[in-house]
Tab-separated table of C-alpha atoms and ligand atoms in Angstrom:
chain	number	residue	atom	x	y	z
A	1	MET	CA	95.511	88.953	112.171
A	2	HIS	CA	93.193	91.857	112.888
A	3	GLY	CA	90.716	91.860	115.781
A	4	PHE	CA	87.343	93.638	115.836
A	5	GLU	CA	84.696	94.191	118.471
A	6	GLU	CA	81.082	94.793	117.485
A	7	ILE	CA	79.880	97.746	119.490
A	8	ASP	CA	76.244	96.626	119.785
A	9	THR	CA	76.847	93.003	120.767
A	10	GLY	CA	80.396	92.920	122.164
A	11	LYS	CA	81.128	90.007	119.801
A	12	GLU	CA	84.783	89.676	118.817
A	13	HIS	CA	85.618	88.775	115.210
A	14	ILE	CA	88.894	88.409	113.333
A	15	ALA	CA	90.227	89.000	109.842
A	16	LEU	CA	93.195	86.846	108.902
A	17	THR	CA	94.988	87.981	105.773
A	18	PHE	CA	97.632	86.271	103.679
A	19	GLY	CA	99.787	87.907	101.003
A	20	ASP	CA	99.312	91.339	99.458
A	21	VAL	CA	95.573	91.876	99.932
A	22	ARG	CA	95.885	95.571	99.058
A	23	CYS	CA	96.777	94.659	95.459
A	24	GLY	CA	93.602	96.276	94.044
A	25	GLN	CA	92.461	93.005	92.410
A	26	PRO	CA	89.500	90.935	93.701
A	27	VAL	CA	90.806	88.975	96.699
A	28	LEU	CA	89.913	85.351	97.474
A	29	ALA	CA	87.805	85.484	100.647
A	30	ARG	CA	85.975	83.261	103.105
A	31	THR	CA	83.456	84.621	105.593
A	32	HIS	CA	83.233	81.729	108.027
A	33	SER	CA	80.681	81.506	110.819
A	34	GLU	CA	82.029	79.997	114.013
A	35	CYS	CA	81.338	76.313	114.554
A	36	LEU	CA	83.202	75.118	117.625
A	37	THR	CA	82.153	71.533	117.078
A	38	GLY	CA	83.203	71.415	113.421
A	39	ASP	CA	86.114	73.866	113.367
A	40	ALA	CA	87.864	72.816	116.588
A	41	LEU	CA	86.485	69.390	117.510
A	42	PHE	CA	86.389	67.794	114.038
A	43	SER	CA	82.641	67.060	114.103
A	44	MET	CA	81.490	65.249	110.988
A	45	ARG	CA	77.821	66.196	111.336
A	46	CYS	CA	78.318	69.468	109.485
A	47	ASP	CA	80.740	70.622	106.770
A	48	CYS	CA	82.204	73.639	108.614
A	49	GLY	CA	85.611	72.241	109.579
A	50	TYR	CA	86.208	70.875	106.089
A	51	GLN	CA	85.234	74.190	104.521
A	52	LEU	CA	87.521	76.135	106.856
A	53	ASN	CA	90.473	73.893	105.977
A	54	GLU	CA	89.784	74.010	102.265
A	55	ALA	CA	89.346	77.801	102.301
A	56	LEU	CA	92.680	78.299	104.053
A	57	ARG	CA	94.350	75.830	101.684
A	58	SER	CA	92.965	77.681	98.642
A	59	ILE	CA	94.113	81.034	100.016
A	60	ALA	CA	97.602	79.634	100.603
A	61	GLU	CA	97.637	78.181	97.090
A	62	ALA	CA	96.503	81.485	95.568
A	63	GLY	CA	99.194	83.323	97.547
A	64	CYS	CA	96.703	85.932	98.701
A	65	GLY	CA	93.384	86.017	100.503
A	66	VAL	CA	91.386	86.783	103.601
A	67	LEU	CA	89.421	84.834	106.186
A	68	LEU	CA	86.753	86.696	108.139
A	69	TYR	CA	86.066	84.452	111.127
A	70	LEU	CA	82.705	85.579	112.480
A	71	ARG	CA	81.588	84.664	115.981
A	72	GLN	CA	78.059	83.690	115.021
A	73	GLU	CA	78.005	80.168	116.398
A	74	GLY	CA	75.100	77.972	115.423
A	75	ARG	CA	73.902	80.314	112.649
A	76	GLY	CA	73.550	82.948	115.334
A	77	ILE	CA	71.704	80.986	118.066
A	78	GLY	CA	74.850	80.292	120.115
A	79	LEU	CA	76.657	77.118	121.142
A	80	LEU	CA	74.313	75.879	123.862
A	81	ASN	CA	71.232	76.335	121.697
A	82	LYS	CA	73.018	74.537	118.857
A	83	ILE	CA	73.649	71.584	121.190
A	84	LYS	CA	69.912	71.584	122.024
A	85	ALA	CA	69.180	71.712	118.287
A	86	TYR	CA	71.484	68.734	117.719
A	87	ASN	CA	69.544	66.822	120.367
A	88	LEU	CA	66.279	67.543	118.529
A	89	GLN	CA	67.935	66.453	115.281
A	90	ASP	CA	68.967	63.190	116.924
A	91	HIS	CA	65.243	62.679	117.552
A	92	GLY	CA	64.160	63.279	113.974
A	93	ALA	CA	63.999	67.039	113.342
A	94	ASP	CA	66.030	68.502	110.493
A	95	THR	CA	68.359	71.468	111.040
A	96	VAL	CA	65.657	74.040	110.186
A	97	GLU	CA	62.844	72.376	112.186
A	98	ALA	CA	65.139	72.072	115.218
A	99	ASN	CA	65.808	75.828	115.213
A	100	GLU	CA	62.098	76.553	114.843
A	101	ARG	CA	61.144	74.227	117.705
A	102	LEU	CA	63.556	76.184	119.907
A	103	GLY	CA	61.806	79.412	118.898
A	104	PHE	CA	64.452	80.699	116.468
A	105	ALA	CA	64.428	81.477	112.772
A	106	ALA	CA	66.472	79.085	110.630
A	107	ASP	CA	69.290	81.605	110.209
A	108	LEU	CA	69.880	84.546	112.550
A	109	ARG	CA	73.232	85.650	111.181
A	110	ASP	CA	74.153	89.238	110.459
A	111	TYR	CA	76.873	90.234	107.994
A	112	SER	CA	76.754	93.974	108.595
A	113	MET	CA	80.271	94.050	110.107
A	114	CYS	CA	82.017	92.553	107.059
A	115	LYS	CA	82.269	95.725	104.985
A	116	ALA	CA	84.078	97.610	107.771
A	117	MET	CA	86.395	94.644	108.401
A	118	LEU	CA	87.329	94.430	104.711
A	119	ASP	CA	87.788	98.204	104.480
A	120	HIS	CA	90.134	98.069	107.460
A	121	VAL	CA	92.453	95.551	105.781
A	122	GLY	CA	92.296	97.414	102.459
A	123	ILE	CA	90.133	95.020	100.444
A	124	SER	CA	87.546	96.505	98.099
A	125	GLN	CA	86.520	93.508	95.968
A	126	ILE	CA	86.274	89.812	96.811
A	127	LYS	CA	85.893	86.387	95.235
A	128	LEU	CA	83.775	84.727	97.904
A	129	MET	CA	84.132	81.041	98.719
A	130	THR	CA	80.635	79.902	99.683
A	131	ASN	CA	77.717	77.737	98.605
A	132	ASN	CA	75.212	80.109	100.196
A	133	PRO	CA	73.647	82.616	97.783
A	134	ARG	CA	71.932	84.401	100.697
A	135	LYS	CA	75.380	85.187	102.108
A	136	VAL	CA	76.442	86.726	98.776
A	137	GLU	CA	73.258	88.822	98.680
A	138	ALA	CA	73.652	89.940	102.297
A	139	LEU	CA	77.244	91.063	101.737
A	140	LYS	CA	76.283	92.969	98.591
A	141	ARG	CA	73.456	94.627	100.507
A	142	TYR	CA	76.010	95.931	102.999
A	143	GLY	CA	78.156	97.359	100.213
A	144	VAL	CA	80.728	94.596	99.723
A	145	GLU	CA	81.704	94.150	96.077
A	146	VAL	CA	81.469	90.396	95.437
A	147	ASN	CA	82.936	89.809	91.968
A	148	GLU	CA	82.555	86.077	91.966
A	149	ARG	CA	81.173	83.181	94.007
A	150	VAL	CA	83.633	80.316	94.319
A	151	PRO	CA	81.943	77.012	95.287
A	152	LEU	CA	83.288	75.418	98.483
A	153	GLU	CA	81.851	71.954	98.435
A	154	VAL	CA	83.912	69.631	100.606
A	155	GLY	CA	83.527	67.167	103.456
A	156	ARG	CA	80.353	65.338	102.448
A	157	ASN	CA	80.144	62.128	104.478
A	158	PRO	CA	77.466	59.743	105.808
A	159	HIS	CA	77.110	61.789	109.024
A	160	ASN	CA	76.295	65.099	107.291
A	161	GLU	CA	74.469	63.832	104.196
A	162	GLY	CA	70.981	64.686	105.594
A	163	TYR	CA	72.163	68.041	106.931
A	164	LEU	CA	73.620	69.054	103.557
A	165	SER	CA	70.534	67.926	101.739
A	166	THR	CA	68.328	70.052	104.056
A	167	LYS	CA	70.621	73.044	103.446
A	168	ALA	CA	70.133	72.603	99.701
A	169	LYS	CA	66.365	72.062	99.934
A	170	LYS	CA	65.347	74.544	102.628
A	171	LEU	CA	68.138	77.114	102.869
A	172	GLY	CA	68.950	77.464	99.179
A	173	HIS	CA	72.561	76.312	99.282
A	174	LEU	CA	74.003	75.575	95.854
A	175	LEU	CA	75.408	72.086	96.193
A	176	VAL	CA	76.358	70.484	92.907
A	177	THR	CA	76.402	66.968	94.307
A	178	HIS	CA	72.997	67.444	95.937
A	179	GLN	CA	70.761	64.513	95.096
A	180	ASP	CA	67.078	64.690	95.820
A	181	ASP	CA	66.223	62.298	98.627
A	182	GLU	CA	62.955	61.236	97.004
A	183	PRO	CA	63.170	57.569	96.025
A	184	PRO	CA	62.980	57.001	92.258
A	185	GLU	CA	59.537	56.167	90.948
A	186	THR	CA	59.092	52.477	90.299
A	187	VAL	CA	57.510	51.575	86.973
B	201	LIG	N1	71.492	76.190	114.446
B	201	LIG	C1	72.311	75.340	113.826
B	201	LIG	N2	73.490	75.794	113.390
B	201	LIG	C2	74.297	74.922	112.764
B	201	LIG	C3	73.954	73.573	112.552
B	201	LIG	N3	74.975	72.971	111.901
B	201	LIG	C4	75.920	73.929	111.699
B	201	LIG	N4	75.519	75.100	112.222
B	201	LIG	C5	76.158	76.409	112.185
B	201	LIG	O1	76.032	76.890	110.877
B	201	LIG	C6	77.049	77.836	110.617
B	201	LIG	C7	77.600	77.535	109.252
B	201	LIG	O2	76.570	77.740	108.347
B	201	LIG	P1	76.207	76.792	107.173
B	201	LIG	O3	74.717	76.866	106.990
B	201	LIG	O4	76.834	75.415	107.380
B	201	LIG	O5	76.940	77.372	105.920
B	201	LIG	P2	76.881	78.850	105.367
B	201	LIG	O6	77.856	79.660	106.149
B	201	LIG	O7	75.469	79.335	105.293
B	201	LIG	O8	77.331	78.625	103.870
B	201	LIG	P3	78.770	78.302	103.329
B	201	LIG	O9	79.421	79.638	103.111
B	201	LIG	O10	78.565	77.547	102.076
B	201	LIG	O11	79.483	77.506	104.400
B	201	LIG	C8	78.040	77.725	111.772
B	201	LIG	O12	77.814	78.830	112.624
B	201	LIG	C9	77.615	76.436	112.467
B	201	LIG	O13	77.853	76.489	113.867
B	201	LIG	C10	72.700	73.126	113.031
B	201	LIG	O14	72.302	71.989	112.854
B	201	LIG	N5	71.911	74.042	113.668
B	202	LIG	ZN1	79.478	73.167	111.742
C-alpha cells in the first residue's frame, strides 16, 4: 500500500497493488472514489461498495492489479454535502438535481493525481474497470494509457435502481442492463 498527499488540497489517497504490477503488460486497475456510506457502511442506495468488492475480487483472480482509492467523497462535494443531497433525493430530486440544488456541478472530481500515482508504482498501461466513459477520457487527458475499459456492473438492487438509471441517462454511464424508465406505449 502506497500513500500520497495532494499538495494543493492536502487530500490523502492510496494505491493498493497486488502481484507483479511492474510486468510491463497492461494492469487491471480500479480508480475508486471514496464512498463512506457504500464502501464501509454497506449502503444499498449506490453501487460503490459492490463495485469495490468486485474490483478487488477481479484483481485477486487475475493475480495482478491496482486499486487507486481516491478521497473524493460524494463525487467531490464531501460527505456532509452528500448526506444533504441524499435528503433532497428522499424528497424527489435525482442525484444530479440534488447536487445542483446545493449549488454544485453534478461531478466535481479531479483525476489529475492518478498519473503520478501509477508512475510511482511502476504502471504504464491499465485495463480500467469502470462504467464511466468520462473517467476514461479524464485519465487519458492526464496522460494515463488506458488500453481497455472493463465493465464493472454489479450490485443493482431496488434501492439503487433509480440512481443507476439517472447515472446512465444524465451522466453517460454505460450500463448494459439499463432499461429506459419510460412506460411502454399502449396501443
Ligand atoms: N453527490 C453525490 N455523490 C454520490 C451519490 N451517490 C454516490 N456518490 C458518490 O459517487 C462516487 C462514485 O461515483 P459513481 O458516479 O457512482 O461512479 P463512477 O466512479 O463515476 O463510475 P464507475 O467507475 O463506473 O463506478 C463516490 O464518491 C460516491 O460517494 C449521490 O447521490 N450524490
Ligand atoms: Zn456510493
